[in-house]
Amino acid sequence: MPALSLHQLRTRHVGPIDLDIAAGECVCIRGASGSGKSLLLRAIADLDPHAGAAVLDGRACASMPGPAWRRQVALVMAEGQWWADSVGEHFPGGCTPAWLDRLGLPADALGWQVARCSTGERQRLALLRTLMQQPAVLLLDEPTGNLDEDSTARVESLLGDYRREHAAALLWVSHDPRQAARVAQRRFVLEDGRLVEAGEAQEGGESASVGHARPPGAGDAAW
């Protein structure tokens, strides 16, 4: 059974969307600015009004309180939210130095003030903060958009390990077709509010429209 299923999901000018993402699978979405990629992620996370259904392992979003749903279906935005002065206050359970090191951050990063962090440091720390909660689904909105090449590679590696080790389902929004090819098993373009599956031979070339997008077999992982 897919970890995450979307059934006729609609929000603003996006939808209806039907999509199944299996446990341990990464699906990537690209699209022009304003096409509604972030709106789609916010609707799945139950942050914006929407119609249709989002279902996690057979349990509908509508049957759960919003905070409980978002603990399992976690949205990582391009710029995370910070509500306290120090980084450590956002990690109530702490964080092992190995996790920080994986993202190129020093062991004392939890002692930093949020205000002294660069945009890229905040982005990596916000991702790490979410991973510490061990969600079943990650909705990733340009998670490497503010990062250099080395940090981008670190994030891709960490997310790949997390996906495999936790059998997590990832829905990853990226503007970069090369990144999409690296990280995802299936790739889609959001056009006119609908998902269009990108051809494997050429990204951005001819695409085939899809109806209900179902995951491939478990052995098809490319990342």
mmCIF file with all atom_site columns, C-alpha atoms in Angstrom:
data_model
loop_
_atom_site.group_PDB
_atom_site.id
_atom_site.type_symbol
_atom_site.label_atom_id
_atom_site.label_alt_id
_atom_site.label_comp_id
_atom_site.label_asym_id
_atom_site.label_entity_id
_atom_site.label_seq_id
_atom_site.pdbx_PDB_ins_code
_atom_site.Cartn_x
_atom_site.Cartn_y
_atom_site.Cartn_z
_atom_site.occupancy
_atom_site.B_iso_or_equiv
_atom_site.pdbx_formal_charge
_atom_site.auth_seq_id
_atom_site.auth_comp_id
_atom_site.auth_asym_id
_atom_site.auth_atom_id
_atom_site.pdbx_PDB_model_num
ATOM 1   C CA . MET A 1 1   ? 0.000   0.000  0.000   1.00 0.00 ? 1   MET A CA 1
ATOM 2   C CA . PRO A 1 2   ? 1.311   3.484  -0.790  1.00 0.00 ? 2   PRO A CA 1
ATOM 3   C CA . ALA A 1 3   ? 2.427   5.506  2.212   1.00 0.00 ? 3   ALA A CA 1
ATOM 4   C CA . LEU A 1 4   ? 0.713   8.623  0.833   1.00 0.00 ? 4   LEU A CA 1
ATOM 5   C CA . SER A 1 5   ? -2.292  8.719  -1.490  1.00 0.00 ? 5   SER A CA 1
ATOM 6   C CA . LEU A 1 6   ? -3.876  11.836 -2.950  1.00 0.00 ? 6   LEU A CA 1
ATOM 7   C CA . HIS A 1 7   ? -7.424  11.491 -4.288  1.00 0.00 ? 7   HIS A CA 1
ATOM 8   C CA . GLN A 1 8   ? -8.840  14.345 -6.369  1.00 0.00 ? 8   GLN A CA 1
ATOM 9   C CA . LEU A 1 9   ? -6.936  16.849 -4.227  1.00 0.00 ? 9   LEU A CA 1
ATOM 10  C CA . ARG A 1 10  ? -7.710  20.450 -5.217  1.00 0.00 ? 10  ARG A CA 1
ATOM 11  C CA . THR A 1 11  ? -6.609  23.824 -3.896  1.00 0.00 ? 11  THR A CA 1
ATOM 12  C CA . ARG A 1 12  ? -6.952  27.183 -5.635  1.00 0.00 ? 12  ARG A CA 1
ATOM 13  C CA . HIS A 1 13  ? -5.780  26.698 -9.225  1.00 0.00 ? 13  HIS A CA 1
ATOM 14  C CA . VAL A 1 14  ? -4.176  23.291 -8.564  1.00 0.00 ? 14  VAL A CA 1
ATOM 15  C CA . GLY A 1 15  ? -5.918  20.000 -9.148  1.00 0.00 ? 15  GLY A CA 1
ATOM 16  C CA . PRO A 1 16  ? -7.561  17.678 -9.159  1.00 0.00 ? 16  PRO A CA 1
ATOM 17  C CA . ILE A 1 17  ? -4.451  15.664 -8.307  1.00 0.00 ? 17  ILE A CA 1
ATOM 18  C CA . ASP A 1 18  ? -4.343  11.872 -7.963  1.00 0.00 ? 18  ASP A CA 1
ATOM 19  C CA . LEU A 1 19  ? -0.982  10.503 -6.830  1.00 0.00 ? 19  LEU A CA 1
ATOM 20  C CA . ASP A 1 20  ? 0.283   7.491  -4.882  1.00 0.00 ? 20  ASP A CA 1
ATOM 21  C CA . ILE A 1 21  ? 3.753   7.594  -3.298  1.00 0.00 ? 21  ILE A CA 1
ATOM 22  C CA . ALA A 1 22  ? 5.024   4.331  -1.856  1.00 0.00 ? 22  ALA A CA 1
ATOM 23  C CA . ALA A 1 23  ? 6.908   3.952  1.378   1.00 0.00 ? 23  ALA A CA 1
ATOM 24  C CA . GLY A 1 24  ? 10.581  4.407  0.541   1.00 0.00 ? 24  GLY A CA 1
ATOM 25  C CA . GLU A 1 25  ? 9.893   6.237  -2.726  1.00 0.00 ? 25  GLU A CA 1
ATOM 26  C CA . CYS A 1 26  ? 10.902  9.739  -3.813  1.00 0.00 ? 26  CYS A CA 1
ATOM 27  C CA . VAL A 1 27  ? 8.750   11.640 -6.314  1.00 0.00 ? 27  VAL A CA 1
ATOM 28  C CA . CYS A 1 28  ? 9.945   14.970 -7.683  1.00 0.00 ? 28  CYS A CA 1
ATOM 29  C CA . ILE A 1 29  ? 7.793   17.822 -8.998  1.00 0.00 ? 29  ILE A CA 1
ATOM 30  C CA . ARG A 1 30  ? 8.998   20.669 -11.164 1.00 0.00 ? 30  ARG A CA 1
ATOM 31  C CA . GLY A 1 31  ? 7.072   23.527 -12.691 1.00 0.00 ? 31  GLY A CA 1
ATOM 32  C CA . ALA A 1 32  ? 7.134   27.190 -13.616 1.00 0.00 ? 32  ALA A CA 1
ATOM 33  C CA . SER A 1 33  ? 7.053   29.857 -10.948 1.00 0.00 ? 33  SER A CA 1
ATOM 34  C CA . GLY A 1 34  ? 3.466   30.350 -9.867  1.00 0.00 ? 34  GLY A CA 1
ATOM 35  C CA . SER A 1 35  ? 2.324   26.947 -11.140 1.00 0.00 ? 35  SER A CA 1
ATOM 36  C CA . GLY A 1 36  ? 1.240   25.979 -7.627  1.00 0.00 ? 36  GLY A CA 1
ATOM 37  C CA . LYS A 1 37  ? 3.961   23.609 -6.397  1.00 0.00 ? 37  LYS A CA 1
ATOM 38  C CA . SER A 1 38  ? 4.109   25.145 -2.924  1.00 0.00 ? 38  SER A CA 1
ATOM 39  C CA . LEU A 1 39  ? 0.311   25.405 -2.807  1.00 0.00 ? 39  LEU A CA 1
ATOM 40  C CA . LEU A 1 40  ? 0.087   21.681 -3.464  1.00 0.00 ? 40  LEU A CA 1
ATOM 41  C CA . LEU A 1 41  ? 2.498   20.871 -0.635  1.00 0.00 ? 41  LEU A CA 1
ATOM 42  C CA . ARG A 1 42  ? 0.634   23.177 1.767   1.00 0.00 ? 42  ARG A CA 1
ATOM 43  C CA . ALA A 1 43  ? -2.664  21.503 0.888   1.00 0.00 ? 43  ALA A CA 1
ATOM 44  C CA . ILE A 1 44  ? -1.196  18.041 1.503   1.00 0.00 ? 44  ILE A CA 1
ATOM 45  C CA . ALA A 1 45  ? 0.118   19.260 4.863   1.00 0.00 ? 45  ALA A CA 1
ATOM 46  C CA . ASP A 1 46  ? -3.398  20.512 5.710   1.00 0.00 ? 46  ASP A CA 1
ATOM 47  C CA . LEU A 1 47  ? -2.199  24.089 6.048   1.00 0.00 ? 47  LEU A CA 1
ATOM 48  C CA . ASP A 1 48  ? -4.457  25.551 3.326   1.00 0.00 ? 48  ASP A CA 1
ATOM 49  C CA . PRO A 1 49  ? -8.122  24.903 2.489   1.00 0.00 ? 49  PRO A CA 1
ATOM 50  C CA . HIS A 1 50  ? -8.524  22.085 -0.015  1.00 0.00 ? 50  HIS A CA 1
ATOM 51  C CA . ALA A 1 51  ? -10.973 19.569 -1.426  1.00 0.00 ? 51  ALA A CA 1
ATOM 52  C CA . GLY A 1 52  ? -10.404 15.892 -2.053  1.00 0.00 ? 52  GLY A CA 1
ATOM 53  C CA . ALA A 1 53  ? -8.445  13.616 0.243   1.00 0.00 ? 53  ALA A CA 1
ATOM 54  C CA . ALA A 1 54  ? -4.919  12.927 1.436   1.00 0.00 ? 54  ALA A CA 1
ATOM 55  C CA . VAL A 1 55  ? -4.449  9.502  3.019   1.00 0.00 ? 55  VAL A CA 1
ATOM 56  C CA . LEU A 1 56  ? -1.470  8.182  4.995   1.00 0.00 ? 56  LEU A CA 1
ATOM 57  C CA . ASP A 1 57  ? -1.291  4.385  5.150   1.00 0.00 ? 57  ASP A CA 1
ATOM 58  C CA . GLY A 1 58  ? -5.061  4.145  4.894   1.00 0.00 ? 58  GLY A CA 1
ATOM 59  C CA . ARG A 1 59  ? -5.856  6.911  7.386   1.00 0.00 ? 59  ARG A CA 1
ATOM 60  C CA . ALA A 1 60  ? -7.351  10.094 5.963   1.00 0.00 ? 60  ALA A CA 1
ATOM 61  C CA . CYS A 1 61  ? -6.054  13.517 6.879   1.00 0.00 ? 61  CYS A CA 1
ATOM 62  C CA . ALA A 1 62  ? -9.631  14.575 7.657   1.00 0.00 ? 62  ALA A CA 1
ATOM 63  C CA . SER A 1 63  ? -9.800  11.960 10.436  1.00 0.00 ? 63  SER A CA 1
ATOM 64  C CA . MET A 1 64  ? -6.815  13.389 12.323  1.00 0.00 ? 64  MET A CA 1
ATOM 65  C CA . PRO A 1 65  ? -6.117  16.681 14.127  1.00 0.00 ? 65  PRO A CA 1
ATOM 66  C CA . GLY A 1 66  ? -3.912  18.951 12.014  1.00 0.00 ? 66  GLY A CA 1
ATOM 67  C CA . PRO A 1 67  ? -0.857  18.863 14.319  1.00 0.00 ? 67  PRO A CA 1
ATOM 68  C CA . ALA A 1 68  ? -0.971  15.054 14.501  1.00 0.00 ? 68  ALA A CA 1
ATOM 69  C CA . TRP A 1 69  ? -1.145  14.831 10.700  1.00 0.00 ? 69  TRP A CA 1
ATOM 70  C CA . ARG A 1 70  ? 1.784   17.227 10.264  1.00 0.00 ? 70  ARG A CA 1
ATOM 71  C CA . ARG A 1 71  ? 3.958   15.247 12.658  1.00 0.00 ? 71  ARG A CA 1
ATOM 72  C CA . GLN A 1 72  ? 3.669   12.342 10.224  1.00 0.00 ? 72  GLN A CA 1
ATOM 73  C CA . VAL A 1 73  ? 3.370   14.320 6.977   1.00 0.00 ? 73  VAL A CA 1
ATOM 74  C CA . ALA A 1 74  ? 5.957   17.037 7.512   1.00 0.00 ? 74  ALA A CA 1
ATOM 75  C CA . LEU A 1 75  ? 6.430   20.084 5.309   1.00 0.00 ? 75  LEU A CA 1
ATOM 76  C CA . VAL A 1 76  ? 9.954   21.480 4.999   1.00 0.00 ? 76  VAL A CA 1
ATOM 77  C CA . MET A 1 77  ? 9.655   24.947 3.481   1.00 0.00 ? 77  MET A CA 1
ATOM 78  C CA . ALA A 1 78  ? 12.354  26.797 1.588   1.00 0.00 ? 78  ALA A CA 1
ATOM 79  C CA . GLU A 1 79  ? 12.651  29.164 4.568   1.00 0.00 ? 79  GLU A CA 1
ATOM 80  C CA . GLY A 1 80  ? 11.769  27.552 7.881   1.00 0.00 ? 80  GLY A CA 1
ATOM 81  C CA . GLN A 1 81  ? 9.996   29.212 10.768  1.00 0.00 ? 81  GLN A CA 1
ATOM 82  C CA . TRP A 1 82  ? 11.902  30.138 13.926  1.00 0.00 ? 82  TRP A CA 1
ATOM 83  C CA . TRP A 1 83  ? 10.058  31.080 17.116  1.00 0.00 ? 83  TRP A CA 1
ATOM 84  C CA . ALA A 1 84  ? 12.865  31.264 19.698  1.00 0.00 ? 84  ALA A CA 1
ATOM 85  C CA . ASP A 1 85  ? 16.196  33.092 19.864  1.00 0.00 ? 85  ASP A CA 1
ATOM 86  C CA . SER A 1 86  ? 18.554  30.122 20.016  1.00 0.00 ? 86  SER A CA 1
ATOM 87  C CA . VAL A 1 87  ? 18.833  27.168 17.647  1.00 0.00 ? 87  VAL A CA 1
ATOM 88  C CA . GLY A 1 88  ? 18.834  24.668 20.505  1.00 0.00 ? 88  GLY A CA 1
ATOM 89  C CA . GLU A 1 89  ? 15.392  25.745 21.694  1.00 0.00 ? 89  GLU A CA 1
ATOM 90  C CA . HIS A 1 90  ? 14.008  24.294 18.462  1.00 0.00 ? 90  HIS A CA 1
ATOM 91  C CA . PHE A 1 91  ? 15.519  20.879 19.258  1.00 0.00 ? 91  PHE A CA 1
ATOM 92  C CA . PRO A 1 92  ? 13.811  19.844 22.519  1.00 0.00 ? 92  PRO A CA 1
ATOM 93  C CA . GLY A 1 93  ? 15.093  16.292 22.157  1.00 0.00 ? 93  GLY A CA 1
ATOM 94  C CA . GLY A 1 94  ? 18.604  17.406 21.233  1.00 0.00 ? 94  GLY A CA 1
ATOM 95  C CA . CYS A 1 95  ? 20.579  16.295 18.228  1.00 0.00 ? 95  CYS A CA 1
ATOM 96  C CA . THR A 1 96  ? 23.589  14.020 17.891  1.00 0.00 ? 96  THR A CA 1
ATOM 97  C CA . PRO A 1 97  ? 26.769  15.588 16.501  1.00 0.00 ? 97  PRO A CA 1
ATOM 98  C CA . ALA A 1 98  ? 26.789  12.998 13.692  1.00 0.00 ? 98  ALA A CA 1
ATOM 99  C CA . TRP A 1 99  ? 23.590  14.450 12.245  1.00 0.00 ? 99  TRP A CA 1
ATOM 100 C CA . LEU A 1 100 ? 25.045  17.937 12.303  1.00 0.00 ? 100 LEU A CA 1
ATOM 101 C CA . ASP A 1 101 ? 28.286  16.722 10.768  1.00 0.00 ? 101 ASP A CA 1
ATOM 102 C CA . ARG A 1 102 ? 26.385  15.053 7.907   1.00 0.00 ? 102 ARG A CA 1
ATOM 103 C CA . LEU A 1 103 ? 25.127  18.508 6.933   1.00 0.00 ? 103 LEU A CA 1
ATOM 104 C CA . GLY A 1 104 ? 28.479  20.257 7.387   1.00 0.00 ? 104 GLY A CA 1
ATOM 105 C CA . LEU A 1 105 ? 27.491  21.939 10.644  1.00 0.00 ? 105 LEU A CA 1
ATOM 106 C CA . PRO A 1 106 ? 29.677  22.042 13.782  1.00 0.00 ? 106 PRO A CA 1
ATOM 107 C CA . ALA A 1 107 ? 28.724  20.229 16.979  1.00 0.00 ? 107 ALA A CA 1
ATOM 108 C CA . ASP A 1 108 ? 28.110  23.538 18.765  1.00 0.00 ? 108 ASP A CA 1
ATOM 109 C CA . ALA A 1 109 ? 25.547  24.753 16.202  1.00 0.00 ? 109 ALA A CA 1
ATOM 110 C CA . LEU A 1 110 ? 22.694  24.160 18.659  1.00 0.00 ? 110 LEU A CA 1
ATOM 111 C CA . GLY A 1 111 ? 24.201  26.883 20.828  1.00 0.00 ? 111 GLY A CA 1
ATOM 112 C CA . TRP A 1 112 ? 24.023  29.496 18.075  1.00 0.00 ? 112 TRP A CA 1
ATOM 113 C CA . GLN A 1 113 ? 21.605  32.370 18.001  1.00 0.00 ? 113 GLN A CA 1
ATOM 114 C CA . VAL A 1 114 ? 19.205  32.052 15.096  1.00 0.00 ? 114 VAL A CA 1
ATOM 115 C CA . ALA A 1 115 ? 19.964  35.643 14.090  1.00 0.00 ? 115 ALA A CA 1
ATOM 116 C CA . ARG A 1 116 ? 23.634  34.824 13.453  1.00 0.00 ? 116 ARG A CA 1
ATOM 117 C CA . CYS A 1 117 ? 22.844  31.932 11.086  1.00 0.00 ? 117 CYS A CA 1
ATOM 118 C CA . SER A 1 118 ? 23.122  32.370 7.352   1.00 0.00 ? 118 SER A CA 1
ATOM 119 C CA . THR A 1 119 ? 20.183  31.514 5.123   1.00 0.00 ? 119 THR A CA 1
ATOM 120 C CA . GLY A 1 120 ? 21.832  28.226 4.144   1.00 0.00 ? 120 GLY A CA 1
ATOM 121 C CA . GLU A 1 121 ? 22.570  27.314 7.771   1.00 0.00 ? 121 GLU A CA 1
ATOM 122 C CA . ARG A 1 122 ? 18.968  27.987 8.745   1.00 0.00 ? 122 ARG A CA 1
ATOM 123 C CA . GLN A 1 123 ? 17.762  25.865 5.849   1.00 0.00 ? 123 GLN A CA 1
ATOM 124 C CA . ARG A 1 124 ? 19.892  22.892 6.865   1.00 0.00 ? 124 ARG A CA 1
ATOM 125 C CA . LEU A 1 125 ? 18.981  23.255 10.531  1.00 0.00 ? 125 LEU A CA 1
ATOM 126 C CA . ALA A 1 126 ? 15.272  23.452 9.727   1.00 0.00 ? 126 ALA A CA 1
ATOM 127 C CA . LEU A 1 127 ? 15.551  20.237 7.712   1.00 0.00 ? 127 LEU A CA 1
ATOM 128 C CA . LEU A 1 128 ? 17.424  18.540 10.538  1.00 0.00 ? 128 LEU A CA 1
ATOM 129 C CA . ARG A 1 129 ? 14.819  19.732 13.059  1.00 0.00 ? 129 ARG A CA 1
ATOM 130 C CA . THR A 1 130 ? 12.131  18.018 10.984  1.00 0.00 ? 130 THR A CA 1
ATOM 131 C CA . LEU A 1 131 ? 14.074  14.790 10.516  1.00 0.00 ? 131 LEU A CA 1
ATOM 132 C CA . MET A 1 132 ? 14.530  14.468 14.276  1.00 0.00 ? 132 MET A CA 1
ATOM 133 C CA . GLN A 1 133 ? 10.743  13.989 14.519  1.00 0.00 ? 133 GLN A CA 1
ATOM 134 C CA . GLN A 1 134 ? 10.997  10.969 12.179  1.00 0.00 ? 134 GLN A CA 1
ATOM 135 C CA . PRO A 1 135 ? 7.993   11.709 9.944   1.00 0.00 ? 135 PRO A CA 1
ATOM 136 C CA . ALA A 1 136 ? 6.646   9.036  7.608   1.00 0.00 ? 136 ALA A CA 1
ATOM 137 C CA . VAL A 1 137 ? 6.308   11.520 4.732   1.00 0.00 ? 137 VAL A CA 1
ATOM 138 C CA . LEU A 1 138 ? 8.494   14.488 3.832   1.00 0.00 ? 138 LEU A CA 1
ATOM 139 C CA . LEU A 1 139 ? 7.091   17.306 1.699   1.00 0.00 ? 139 LEU A CA 1
ATOM 140 C CA . LEU A 1 140 ? 10.215  19.131 0.549   1.00 0.00 ? 140 LEU A CA 1
ATOM 141 C CA . ASP A 1 141 ? 9.859   22.615 -0.924  1.00 0.00 ? 141 ASP A CA 1
ATOM 142 C CA . GLU A 1 142 ? 13.210  23.423 -2.579  1.00 0.00 ? 142 GLU A CA 1
ATOM 143 C CA . PRO A 1 143 ? 15.217  22.012 0.376   1.00 0.00 ? 143 PRO A CA 1
ATOM 144 C CA . THR A 1 144 ? 18.548  22.942 -1.271  1.00 0.00 ? 144 THR A CA 1
ATOM 145 C CA . GLY A 1 145 ? 17.475  26.210 -2.887  1.00 0.00 ? 145 GLY A CA 1
ATOM 146 C CA . ASN A 1 146 ? 19.853  28.363 -0.802  1.00 0.00 ? 146 ASN A CA 1
ATOM 147 C CA . LEU A 1 147 ? 22.770  25.940 -0.684  1.00 0.00 ? 147 LEU A CA 1
ATOM 148 C CA . ASP A 1 148 ? 26.096  25.626 -2.470  1.00 0.00 ? 148 ASP A CA 1
ATOM 149 C CA . GLU A 1 149 ? 27.112  22.490 -4.343  1.00 0.00 ? 149 GLU A CA 1
ATOM 150 C CA . ASP A 1 150 ? 28.773  20.779 -1.383  1.00 0.00 ? 150 ASP A CA 1
ATOM 151 C CA . SER A 1 151 ? 25.875  21.440 1.001   1.00 0.00 ? 151 SER A CA 1
ATOM 152 C CA . THR A 1 152 ? 23.397  20.346 -1.658  1.00 0.00 ? 152 THR A CA 1
ATOM 153 C CA . ALA A 1 153 ? 25.207  17.022 -2.008  1.00 0.00 ? 153 ALA A CA 1
ATOM 154 C CA . ARG A 1 154 ? 25.166  16.584 1.764   1.00 0.00 ? 154 ARG A CA 1
ATOM 155 C CA . VAL A 1 155 ? 21.423  17.200 1.958   1.00 0.00 ? 155 VAL A CA 1
ATOM 156 C CA . GLU A 1 156 ? 20.713  14.834 -0.928  1.00 0.00 ? 156 GLU A CA 1
ATOM 157 C CA . SER A 1 157 ? 22.804  12.116 0.721   1.00 0.00 ? 157 SER A CA 1
ATOM 158 C CA . LEU A 1 158 ? 21.163  12.544 4.129   1.00 0.00 ? 158 LEU A CA 1
ATOM 159 C CA . LEU A 1 159 ? 17.653  12.514 2.669   1.00 0.00 ? 159 LEU A CA 1
ATOM 160 C CA . GLY A 1 160 ? 18.481  9.436  0.617   1.00 0.00 ? 160 GLY A CA 1
ATOM 161 C CA . ASP A 1 161 ? 19.644  7.606  3.731   1.00 0.00 ? 161 ASP A CA 1
ATOM 162 C CA . TYR A 1 162 ? 16.598  8.754  5.681   1.00 0.00 ? 162 TYR A CA 1
ATOM 163 C CA . ARG A 1 163 ? 14.257  7.551  2.927   1.00 0.00 ? 163 ARG A CA 1
ATOM 164 C CA . ARG A 1 164 ? 15.819  4.095  2.889   1.00 0.00 ? 164 ARG A CA 1
ATOM 165 C CA . GLU A 1 165 ? 16.298  3.634  6.636   1.00 0.00 ? 165 GLU A CA 1
ATOM 166 C CA . HIS A 1 166 ? 12.812  4.857  7.608   1.00 0.00 ? 166 HIS A CA 1
ATOM 167 C CA . ALA A 1 167 ? 10.910  3.725  4.484   1.00 0.00 ? 167 ALA A CA 1
ATOM 168 C CA . ALA A 1 168 ? 9.772   7.325  4.184   1.00 0.00 ? 168 ALA A CA 1
ATOM 169 C CA . ALA A 1 169 ? 7.818   8.701  1.237   1.00 0.00 ? 169 ALA A CA 1
ATOM 170 C CA . LEU A 1 170 ? 9.294   11.907 -0.207  1.00 0.00 ? 170 LEU A CA 1
ATOM 171 C CA . LEU A 1 171 ? 7.551   14.483 -2.375  1.00 0.00 ? 171 LEU A CA 1
ATOM 172 C CA . TRP A 1 172 ? 10.336  16.830 -3.471  1.00 0.00 ? 172 TRP A CA 1
ATOM 173 C CA . VAL A 1 173 ? 9.814   20.140 -5.282  1.00 0.00 ? 173 VAL A CA 1
ATOM 174 C CA . SER A 1 174 ? 12.916  21.209 -7.210  1.00 0.00 ? 174 SER A CA 1
ATOM 175 C CA . HIS A 1 175 ? 13.646  23.696 -9.989  1.00 0.00 ? 175 HIS A CA 1
ATOM 176 C CA . ASP A 1 176 ? 16.713  21.720 -11.092 1.00 0.00 ? 176 ASP A CA 1
ATOM 177 C CA . PRO A 1 177 ? 16.140  18.883 -13.613 1.00 0.00 ? 177 PRO A CA 1
ATOM 178 C CA . ARG A 1 178 ? 19.552  17.417 -12.816 1.00 0.00 ? 178 ARG A CA 1
ATOM 179 C CA . GLN A 1 179 ? 18.674  17.174 -9.141  1.00 0.00 ? 179 GLN A CA 1
ATOM 180 C CA . ALA A 1 180 ? 15.326  15.632 -9.991  1.00 0.00 ? 180 ALA A CA 1
ATOM 181 C CA . ALA A 1 181 ? 17.106  12.983 -12.061 1.00 0.00 ? 181 ALA A CA 1
ATOM 182 C CA . ARG A 1 182 ? 19.497  12.254 -9.163  1.00 0.00 ? 182 ARG A CA 1
ATOM 183 C CA . VAL A 1 183 ? 17.068  11.965 -6.300  1.00 0.00 ? 183 VAL A CA 1
ATOM 184 C CA . ALA A 1 184 ? 13.723  10.792 -7.655  1.00 0.00 ? 184 ALA A CA 1
ATOM 185 C CA . GLN A 1 185 ? 12.324  7.517  -8.914  1.00 0.00 ? 185 GLN A CA 1
ATOM 186 C CA . ARG A 1 186 ? 9.512   9.336  -10.708 1.00 0.00 ? 186 ARG A CA 1
ATOM 187 C CA . ARG A 1 187 ? 9.385   12.923 -11.960 1.00 0.00 ? 187 ARG A CA 1
ATOM 188 C CA . PHE A 1 188 ? 6.443   15.143 -12.786 1.00 0.00 ? 188 PHE A CA 1
ATOM 189 C CA . VAL A 1 189 ? 5.852   18.647 -14.083 1.00 0.00 ? 189 VAL A CA 1
ATOM 190 C CA . LEU A 1 190 ? 2.958   20.690 -12.714 1.00 0.00 ? 190 LEU A CA 1
ATOM 191 C CA . GLU A 1 191 ? 1.253   22.299 -15.709 1.00 0.00 ? 191 GLU A CA 1
ATOM 192 C CA . ASP A 1 192 ? -2.123  24.042 -15.705 1.00 0.00 ? 192 ASP A CA 1
ATOM 193 C CA . GLY A 1 193 ? -2.844  22.590 -12.295 1.00 0.00 ? 193 GLY A CA 1
ATOM 194 C CA . ARG A 1 194 ? -2.249  18.970 -13.350 1.00 0.00 ? 194 ARG A CA 1
ATOM 195 C CA . LEU A 1 195 ? 0.680   16.609 -12.971 1.00 0.00 ? 195 LEU A CA 1
ATOM 196 C CA . VAL A 1 196 ? 2.355   15.524 -16.195 1.00 0.00 ? 196 VAL A CA 1
ATOM 197 C CA . GLU A 1 197 ? 4.854   12.693 -15.967 1.00 0.00 ? 197 GLU A CA 1
ATOM 198 C CA . ALA A 1 198 ? 8.289   13.560 -17.351 1.00 0.00 ? 198 ALA A CA 1
ATOM 199 C CA . GLY A 1 199 ? 9.830   11.100 -19.807 1.00 0.00 ? 199 GLY A CA 1
ATOM 200 C CA . GLU A 1 200 ? 12.791  9.107  -18.545 1.00 0.00 ? 200 GLU A CA 1
ATOM 201 C CA . ALA A 1 201 ? 14.871  9.674  -21.682 1.00 0.00 ? 201 ALA A CA 1
ATOM 202 C CA . GLN A 1 202 ? 14.766  13.447 -21.574 1.00 0.00 ? 202 GLN A CA 1
ATOM 203 C CA . GLU A 1 203 ? 13.747  15.796 -18.779 1.00 0.00 ? 203 GLU A CA 1
ATOM 204 C CA . GLY A 1 204 ? 11.807  18.739 -20.110 1.00 0.00 ? 204 GLY A CA 1
ATOM 205 C CA . GLY A 1 205 ? 11.206  17.083 -23.486 1.00 0.00 ? 205 GLY A CA 1
ATOM 206 C CA . GLU A 1 206 ? 8.071   15.253 -24.520 1.00 0.00 ? 206 GLU A CA 1
ATOM 207 C CA . SER A 1 207 ? 5.948   14.245 -21.562 1.00 0.00 ? 207 SER A CA 1
ATOM 208 C CA . ALA A 1 208 ? 3.012   11.961 -21.137 1.00 0.00 ? 208 ALA A CA 1
ATOM 209 C CA . SER A 1 209 ? -0.084  13.081 -19.268 1.00 0.00 ? 209 SER A CA 1
ATOM 210 C CA . VAL A 1 210 ? -1.038  10.782 -16.434 1.00 0.00 ? 210 VAL A CA 1
ATOM 211 C CA . GLY A 1 211 ? -4.268  10.105 -14.665 1.00 0.00 ? 211 GLY A CA 1
ATOM 212 C CA . HIS A 1 212 ? -3.784  8.290  -11.388 1.00 0.00 ? 212 HIS A CA 1
ATOM 213 C CA . ALA A 1 213 ? -0.045  8.145  -10.846 1.00 0.00 ? 213 ALA A CA 1
ATOM 214 C CA . ARG A 1 214 ? 0.954   4.926  -9.121  1.00 0.00 ? 214 ARG A CA 1
ATOM 215 C CA . PRO A 1 215 ? 4.356   4.017  -7.710  1.00 0.00 ? 215 PRO A CA 1
ATOM 216 C CA . PRO A 1 216 ? 6.707   1.605  -9.468  1.00 0.00 ? 216 PRO A CA 1
ATOM 217 C CA . GLY A 1 217 ? 7.875   -1.620 -7.870  1.00 0.00 ? 217 GLY A CA 1
ATOM 218 C CA . ALA A 1 218 ? 10.097  -1.424 -4.817  1.00 0.00 ? 218 ALA A CA 1
ATOM 219 C CA . GLY A 1 219 ? 13.090  -2.548 -6.857  1.00 0.00 ? 219 GLY A CA 1
ATOM 220 C CA . ASP A 1 220 ? 13.007  0.495  -9.117  1.00 0.00 ? 220 ASP A CA 1
ATOM 221 C CA . ALA A 1 221 ? 14.848  2.838  -6.752  1.00 0.00 ? 221 ALA A CA 1
ATOM 222 C CA . ALA A 1 222 ? 17.329  5.073  -8.533  1.00 0.00 ? 222 ALA A CA 1
ATOM 223 C CA . TRP A 1 223 ? 18.638  6.923  -5.506  1.00 0.00 ? 223 TRP A CA 1
#
